[in-house]
PDB file of C-alpha atoms in Angstrom:
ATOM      1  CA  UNK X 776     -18.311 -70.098  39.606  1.00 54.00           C
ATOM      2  CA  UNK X 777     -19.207 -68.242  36.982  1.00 61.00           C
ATOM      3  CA  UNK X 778     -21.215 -64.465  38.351  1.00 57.00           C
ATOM      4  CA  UNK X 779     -23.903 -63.100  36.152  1.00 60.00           C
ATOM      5  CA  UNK X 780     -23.321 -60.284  33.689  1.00 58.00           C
ATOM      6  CA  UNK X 781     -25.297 -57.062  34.377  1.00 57.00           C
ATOM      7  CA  UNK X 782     -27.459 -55.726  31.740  1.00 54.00           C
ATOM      8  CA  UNK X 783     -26.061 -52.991  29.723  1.00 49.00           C
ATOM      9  CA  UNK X 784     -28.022 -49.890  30.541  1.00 52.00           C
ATOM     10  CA  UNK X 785     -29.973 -48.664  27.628  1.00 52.00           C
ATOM     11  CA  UNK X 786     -30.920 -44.584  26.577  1.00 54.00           C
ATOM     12  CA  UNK X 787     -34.542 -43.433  26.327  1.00 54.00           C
ATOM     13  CA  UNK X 788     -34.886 -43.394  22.447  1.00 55.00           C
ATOM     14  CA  UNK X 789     -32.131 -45.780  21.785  1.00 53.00           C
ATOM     15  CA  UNK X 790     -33.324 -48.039  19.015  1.00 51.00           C
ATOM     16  CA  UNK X 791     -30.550 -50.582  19.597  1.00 51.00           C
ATOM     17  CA  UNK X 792     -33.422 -53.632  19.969  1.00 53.00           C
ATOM     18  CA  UNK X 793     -33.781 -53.965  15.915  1.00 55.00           C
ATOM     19  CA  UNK X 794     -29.568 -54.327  15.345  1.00 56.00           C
ATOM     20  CA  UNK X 795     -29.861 -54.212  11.896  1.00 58.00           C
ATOM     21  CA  UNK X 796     -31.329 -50.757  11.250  1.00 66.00           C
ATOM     22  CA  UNK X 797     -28.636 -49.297  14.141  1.00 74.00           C
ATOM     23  CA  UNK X 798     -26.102 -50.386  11.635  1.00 81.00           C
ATOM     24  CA  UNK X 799     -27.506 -48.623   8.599  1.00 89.00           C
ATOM     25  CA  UNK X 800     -28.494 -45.816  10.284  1.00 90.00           C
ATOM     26  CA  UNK X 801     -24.678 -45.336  11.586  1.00 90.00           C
ATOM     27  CA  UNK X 802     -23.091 -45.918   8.739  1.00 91.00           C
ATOM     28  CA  UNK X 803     -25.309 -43.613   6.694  1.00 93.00           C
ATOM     29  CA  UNK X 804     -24.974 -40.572   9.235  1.00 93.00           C
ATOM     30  CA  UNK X 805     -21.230 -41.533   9.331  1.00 94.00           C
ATOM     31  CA  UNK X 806     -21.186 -41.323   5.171  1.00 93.00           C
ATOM     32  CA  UNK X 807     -23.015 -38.130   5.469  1.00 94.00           C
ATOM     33  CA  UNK X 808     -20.150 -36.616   7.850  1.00 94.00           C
ATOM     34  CA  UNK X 809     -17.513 -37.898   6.202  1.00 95.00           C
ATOM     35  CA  UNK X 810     -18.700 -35.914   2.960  1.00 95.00           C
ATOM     36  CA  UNK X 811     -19.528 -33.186   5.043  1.00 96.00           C
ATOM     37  CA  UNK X 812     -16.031 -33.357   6.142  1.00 95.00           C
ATOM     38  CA  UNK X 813     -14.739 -33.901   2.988  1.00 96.00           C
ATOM     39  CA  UNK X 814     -16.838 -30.853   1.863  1.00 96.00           C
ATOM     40  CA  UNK X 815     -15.261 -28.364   4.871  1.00 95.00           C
ATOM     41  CA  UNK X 816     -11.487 -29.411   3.731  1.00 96.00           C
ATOM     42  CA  UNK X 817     -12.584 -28.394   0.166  1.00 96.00           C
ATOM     43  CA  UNK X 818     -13.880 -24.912   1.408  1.00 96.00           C
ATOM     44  CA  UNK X 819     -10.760 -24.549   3.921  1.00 96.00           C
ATOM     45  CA  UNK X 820      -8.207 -25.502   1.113  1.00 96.00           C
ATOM     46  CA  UNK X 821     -10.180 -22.752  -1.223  1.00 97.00           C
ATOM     47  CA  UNK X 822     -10.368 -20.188   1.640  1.00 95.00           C
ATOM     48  CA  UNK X 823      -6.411 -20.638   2.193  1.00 95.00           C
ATOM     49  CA  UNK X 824      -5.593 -20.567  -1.381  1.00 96.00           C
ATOM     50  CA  UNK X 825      -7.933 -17.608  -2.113  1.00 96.00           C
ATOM     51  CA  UNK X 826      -6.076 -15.699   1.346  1.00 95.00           C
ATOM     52  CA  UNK X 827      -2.547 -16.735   0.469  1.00 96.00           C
ATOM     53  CA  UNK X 828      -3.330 -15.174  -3.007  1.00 96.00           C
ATOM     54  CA  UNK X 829      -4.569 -11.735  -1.125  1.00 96.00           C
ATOM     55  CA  UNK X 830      -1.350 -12.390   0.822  1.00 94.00           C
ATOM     56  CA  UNK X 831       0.982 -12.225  -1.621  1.00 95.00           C
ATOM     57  CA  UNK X 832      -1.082  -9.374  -3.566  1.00 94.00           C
ATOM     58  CA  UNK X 833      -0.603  -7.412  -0.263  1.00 93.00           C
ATOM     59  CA  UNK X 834       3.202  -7.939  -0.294  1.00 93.00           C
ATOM     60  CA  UNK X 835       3.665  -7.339  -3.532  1.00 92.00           C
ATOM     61  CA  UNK X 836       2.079  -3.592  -3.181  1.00 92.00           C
ATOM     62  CA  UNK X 837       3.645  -3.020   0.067  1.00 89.00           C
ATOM     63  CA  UNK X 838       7.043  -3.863  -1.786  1.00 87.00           C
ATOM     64  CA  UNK X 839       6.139  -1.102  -4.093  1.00 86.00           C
ATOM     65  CA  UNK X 840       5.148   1.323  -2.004  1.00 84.00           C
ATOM     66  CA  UNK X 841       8.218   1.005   0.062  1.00 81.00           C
ATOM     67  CA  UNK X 842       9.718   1.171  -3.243  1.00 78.00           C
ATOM     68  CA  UNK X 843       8.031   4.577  -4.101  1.00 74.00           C
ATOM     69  CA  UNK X 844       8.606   5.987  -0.780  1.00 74.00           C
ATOM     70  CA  UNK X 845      12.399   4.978  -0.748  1.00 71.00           C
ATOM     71  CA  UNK X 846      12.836   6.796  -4.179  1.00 65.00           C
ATOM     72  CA  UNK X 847      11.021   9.756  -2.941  1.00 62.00           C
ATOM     73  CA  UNK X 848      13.351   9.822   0.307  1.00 67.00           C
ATOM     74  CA  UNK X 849      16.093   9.243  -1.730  1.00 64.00           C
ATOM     75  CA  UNK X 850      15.428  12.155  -3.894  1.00 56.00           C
ATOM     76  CA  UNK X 851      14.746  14.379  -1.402  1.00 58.00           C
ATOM     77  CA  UNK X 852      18.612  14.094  -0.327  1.00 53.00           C
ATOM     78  CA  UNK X 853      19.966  14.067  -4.271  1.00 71.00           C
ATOM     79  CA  UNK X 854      18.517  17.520  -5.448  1.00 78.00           C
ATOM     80  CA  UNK X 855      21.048  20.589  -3.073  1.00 83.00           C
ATOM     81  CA  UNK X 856      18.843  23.758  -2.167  1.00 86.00           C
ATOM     82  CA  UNK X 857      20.972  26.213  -4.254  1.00 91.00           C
ATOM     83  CA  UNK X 858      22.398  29.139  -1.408  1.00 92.00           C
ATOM     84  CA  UNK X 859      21.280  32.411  -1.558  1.00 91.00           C
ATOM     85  CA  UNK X 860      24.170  33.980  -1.856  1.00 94.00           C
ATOM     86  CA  UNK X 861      24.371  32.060  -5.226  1.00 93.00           C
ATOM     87  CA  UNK X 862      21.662  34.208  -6.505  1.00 92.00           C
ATOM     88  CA  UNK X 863      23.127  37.938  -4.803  1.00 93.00           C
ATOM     89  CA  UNK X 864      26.611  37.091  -5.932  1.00 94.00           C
ATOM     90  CA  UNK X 865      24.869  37.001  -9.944  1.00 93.00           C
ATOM     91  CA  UNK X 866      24.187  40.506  -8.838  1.00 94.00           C
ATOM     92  CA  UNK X 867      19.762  40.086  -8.430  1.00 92.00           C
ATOM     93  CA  UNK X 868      18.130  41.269  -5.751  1.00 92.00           C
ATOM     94  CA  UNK X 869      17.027  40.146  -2.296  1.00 93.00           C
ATOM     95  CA  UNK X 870      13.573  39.926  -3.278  1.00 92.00           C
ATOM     96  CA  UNK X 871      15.071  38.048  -6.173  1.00 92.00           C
ATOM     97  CA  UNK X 872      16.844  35.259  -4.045  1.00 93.00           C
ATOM     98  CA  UNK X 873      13.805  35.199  -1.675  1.00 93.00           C
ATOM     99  CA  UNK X 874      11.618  34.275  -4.549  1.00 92.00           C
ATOM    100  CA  UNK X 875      14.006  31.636  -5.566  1.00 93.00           C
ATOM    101  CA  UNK X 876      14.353  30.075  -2.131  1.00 93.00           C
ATOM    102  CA  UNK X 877      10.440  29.752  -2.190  1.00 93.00           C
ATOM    103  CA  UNK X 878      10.765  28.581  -5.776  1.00 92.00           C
ATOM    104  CA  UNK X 879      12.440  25.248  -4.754  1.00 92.00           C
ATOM    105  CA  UNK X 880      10.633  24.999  -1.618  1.00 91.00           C
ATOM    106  CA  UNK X 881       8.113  24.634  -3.967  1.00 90.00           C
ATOM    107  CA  UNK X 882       9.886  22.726  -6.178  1.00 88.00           C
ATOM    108  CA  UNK X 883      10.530  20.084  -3.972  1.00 88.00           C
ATOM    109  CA  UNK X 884       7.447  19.887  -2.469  1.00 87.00           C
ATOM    110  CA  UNK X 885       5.700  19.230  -5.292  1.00 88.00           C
ATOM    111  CA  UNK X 886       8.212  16.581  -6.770  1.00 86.00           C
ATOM    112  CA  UNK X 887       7.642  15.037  -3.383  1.00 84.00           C
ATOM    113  CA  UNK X 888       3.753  15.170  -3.510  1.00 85.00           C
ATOM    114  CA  UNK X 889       3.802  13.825  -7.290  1.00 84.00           C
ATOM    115  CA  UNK X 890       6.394  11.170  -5.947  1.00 81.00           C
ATOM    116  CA  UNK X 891       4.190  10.097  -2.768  1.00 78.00           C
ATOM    117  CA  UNK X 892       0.856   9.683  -5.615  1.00 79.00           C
ATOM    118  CA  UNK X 893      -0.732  13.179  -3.447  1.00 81.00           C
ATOM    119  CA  UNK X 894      -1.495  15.205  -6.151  1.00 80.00           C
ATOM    120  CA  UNK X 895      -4.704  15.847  -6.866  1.00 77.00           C
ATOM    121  CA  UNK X 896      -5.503  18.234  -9.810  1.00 80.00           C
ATOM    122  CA  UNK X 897      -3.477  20.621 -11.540  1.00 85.00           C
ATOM    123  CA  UNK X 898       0.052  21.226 -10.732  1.00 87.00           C
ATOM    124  CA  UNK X 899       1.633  24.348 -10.967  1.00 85.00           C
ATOM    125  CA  UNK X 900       5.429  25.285 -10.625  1.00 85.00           C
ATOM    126  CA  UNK X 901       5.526  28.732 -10.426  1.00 87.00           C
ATOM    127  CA  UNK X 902       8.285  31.622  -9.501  1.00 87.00           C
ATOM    128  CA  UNK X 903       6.081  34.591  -7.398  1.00 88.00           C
ATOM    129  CA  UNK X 904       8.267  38.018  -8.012  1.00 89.00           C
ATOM    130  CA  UNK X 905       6.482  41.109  -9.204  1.00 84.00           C
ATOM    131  CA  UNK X 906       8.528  44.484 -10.027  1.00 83.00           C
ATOM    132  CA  UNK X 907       7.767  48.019  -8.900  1.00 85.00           C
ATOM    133  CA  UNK X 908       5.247  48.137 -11.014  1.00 88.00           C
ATOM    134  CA  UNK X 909       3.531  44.397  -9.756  1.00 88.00           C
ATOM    135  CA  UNK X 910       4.384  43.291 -13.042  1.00 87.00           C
ATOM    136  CA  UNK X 911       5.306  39.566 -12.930  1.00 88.00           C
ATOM    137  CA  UNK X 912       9.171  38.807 -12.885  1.00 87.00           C
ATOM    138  CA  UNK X 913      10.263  35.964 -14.890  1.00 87.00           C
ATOM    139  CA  UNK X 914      12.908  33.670 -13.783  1.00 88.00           C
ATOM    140  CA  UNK X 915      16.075  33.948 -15.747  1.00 89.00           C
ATOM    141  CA  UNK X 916      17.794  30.336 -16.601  1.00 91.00           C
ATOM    142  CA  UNK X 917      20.463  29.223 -14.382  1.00 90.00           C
ATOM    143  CA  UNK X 918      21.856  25.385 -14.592  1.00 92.00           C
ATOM    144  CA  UNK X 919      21.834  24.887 -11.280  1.00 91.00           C
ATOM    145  CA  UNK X 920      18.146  24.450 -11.394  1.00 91.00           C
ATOM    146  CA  UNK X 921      18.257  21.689 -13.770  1.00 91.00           C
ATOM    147  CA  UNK X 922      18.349  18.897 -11.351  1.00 89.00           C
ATOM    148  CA  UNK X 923      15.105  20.652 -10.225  1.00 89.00           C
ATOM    149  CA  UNK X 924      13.514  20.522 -14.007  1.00 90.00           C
ATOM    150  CA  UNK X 925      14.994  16.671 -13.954  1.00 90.00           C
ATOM    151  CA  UNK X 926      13.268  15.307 -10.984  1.00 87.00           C
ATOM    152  CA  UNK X 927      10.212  17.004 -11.774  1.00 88.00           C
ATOM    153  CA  UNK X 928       9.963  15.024 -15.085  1.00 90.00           C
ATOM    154  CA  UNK X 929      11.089  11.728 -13.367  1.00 85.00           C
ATOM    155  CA  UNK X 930       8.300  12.667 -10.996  1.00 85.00           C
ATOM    156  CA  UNK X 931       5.708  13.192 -13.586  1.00 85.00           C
ATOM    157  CA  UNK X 932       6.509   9.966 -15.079  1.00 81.00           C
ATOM    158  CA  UNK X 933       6.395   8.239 -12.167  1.00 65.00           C
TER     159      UNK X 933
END
């Protein structure tokens, strides 16, 4: 006994009476969305390439700038503050050694500026002493200030 097949149900609008245009029409919209597809992946792979390339340009200045920070940090514990007493005991004054403390306070602070790229402008390394007569005192030469003189040109260059 053989029972009687239902009709398929059909959608408002569907053209599915004239079989042969259904078939091109499909297969045309499915070309279209396979280049379309084809199209995205293109854009994607260029998107991800063009990121990974950022990526790796981001890395590569982080690297440095841990780089530059390390060899400031790392300077600041090379370079000892020269003691006062180092300065009384050559027989100068206590404004003398005052002046010198601030000297490589400055010092150092402007190696580490010029290390850490914030400089902006001049820079001026300067020892602040004036006489009883507010007449500029120059700092005499000692060696223990040439580590000072050597960072600041390793800062300069850097």
């Amino acid at each position: 006994m053989e029972v009687p097949r239902k009709k398929a149900k059909t959608c408002p609008g569907d053209d599915t009476a004239d079989d042969g245009a259904t078939t091109s029409t499909a297969a045309r919209r499915i070309a279209e969305l396979r280049a379309e597809l084809a199209k995205c992946k293109r854009e994607h792979s260029r998107v991800v390439a063009e990121l990974e390339r950022e990526k790796i340009a981001t890395e590569e200045r982080h690297v440095q700038l841990v780089r530059n920070l390390n060899g400031a940090l790392k300077w600041a514990y090379t370079v000892k503050a020269i003691p006062r007493d180092h300065w009384l005991e050559k027989g100068y004054t206590e404004e003398y050694a005052d002046a010198m403390d601030e000297f490589q306070d400055r010092f150092k602070r402007i190696i580490k500026e010029l290390r850490t790229g914030m400089v902006d402008g001049l820079i001026s390394v300067t020892f602040r002493l004036l006489d009883h007569e507010d007449n500029n005192v120059t700092a005499d030469h000692d060696d223990l200030l040439i580590p000072y003189w050597k960072e600041f040109a390793d800062a300069l260059i850097h």
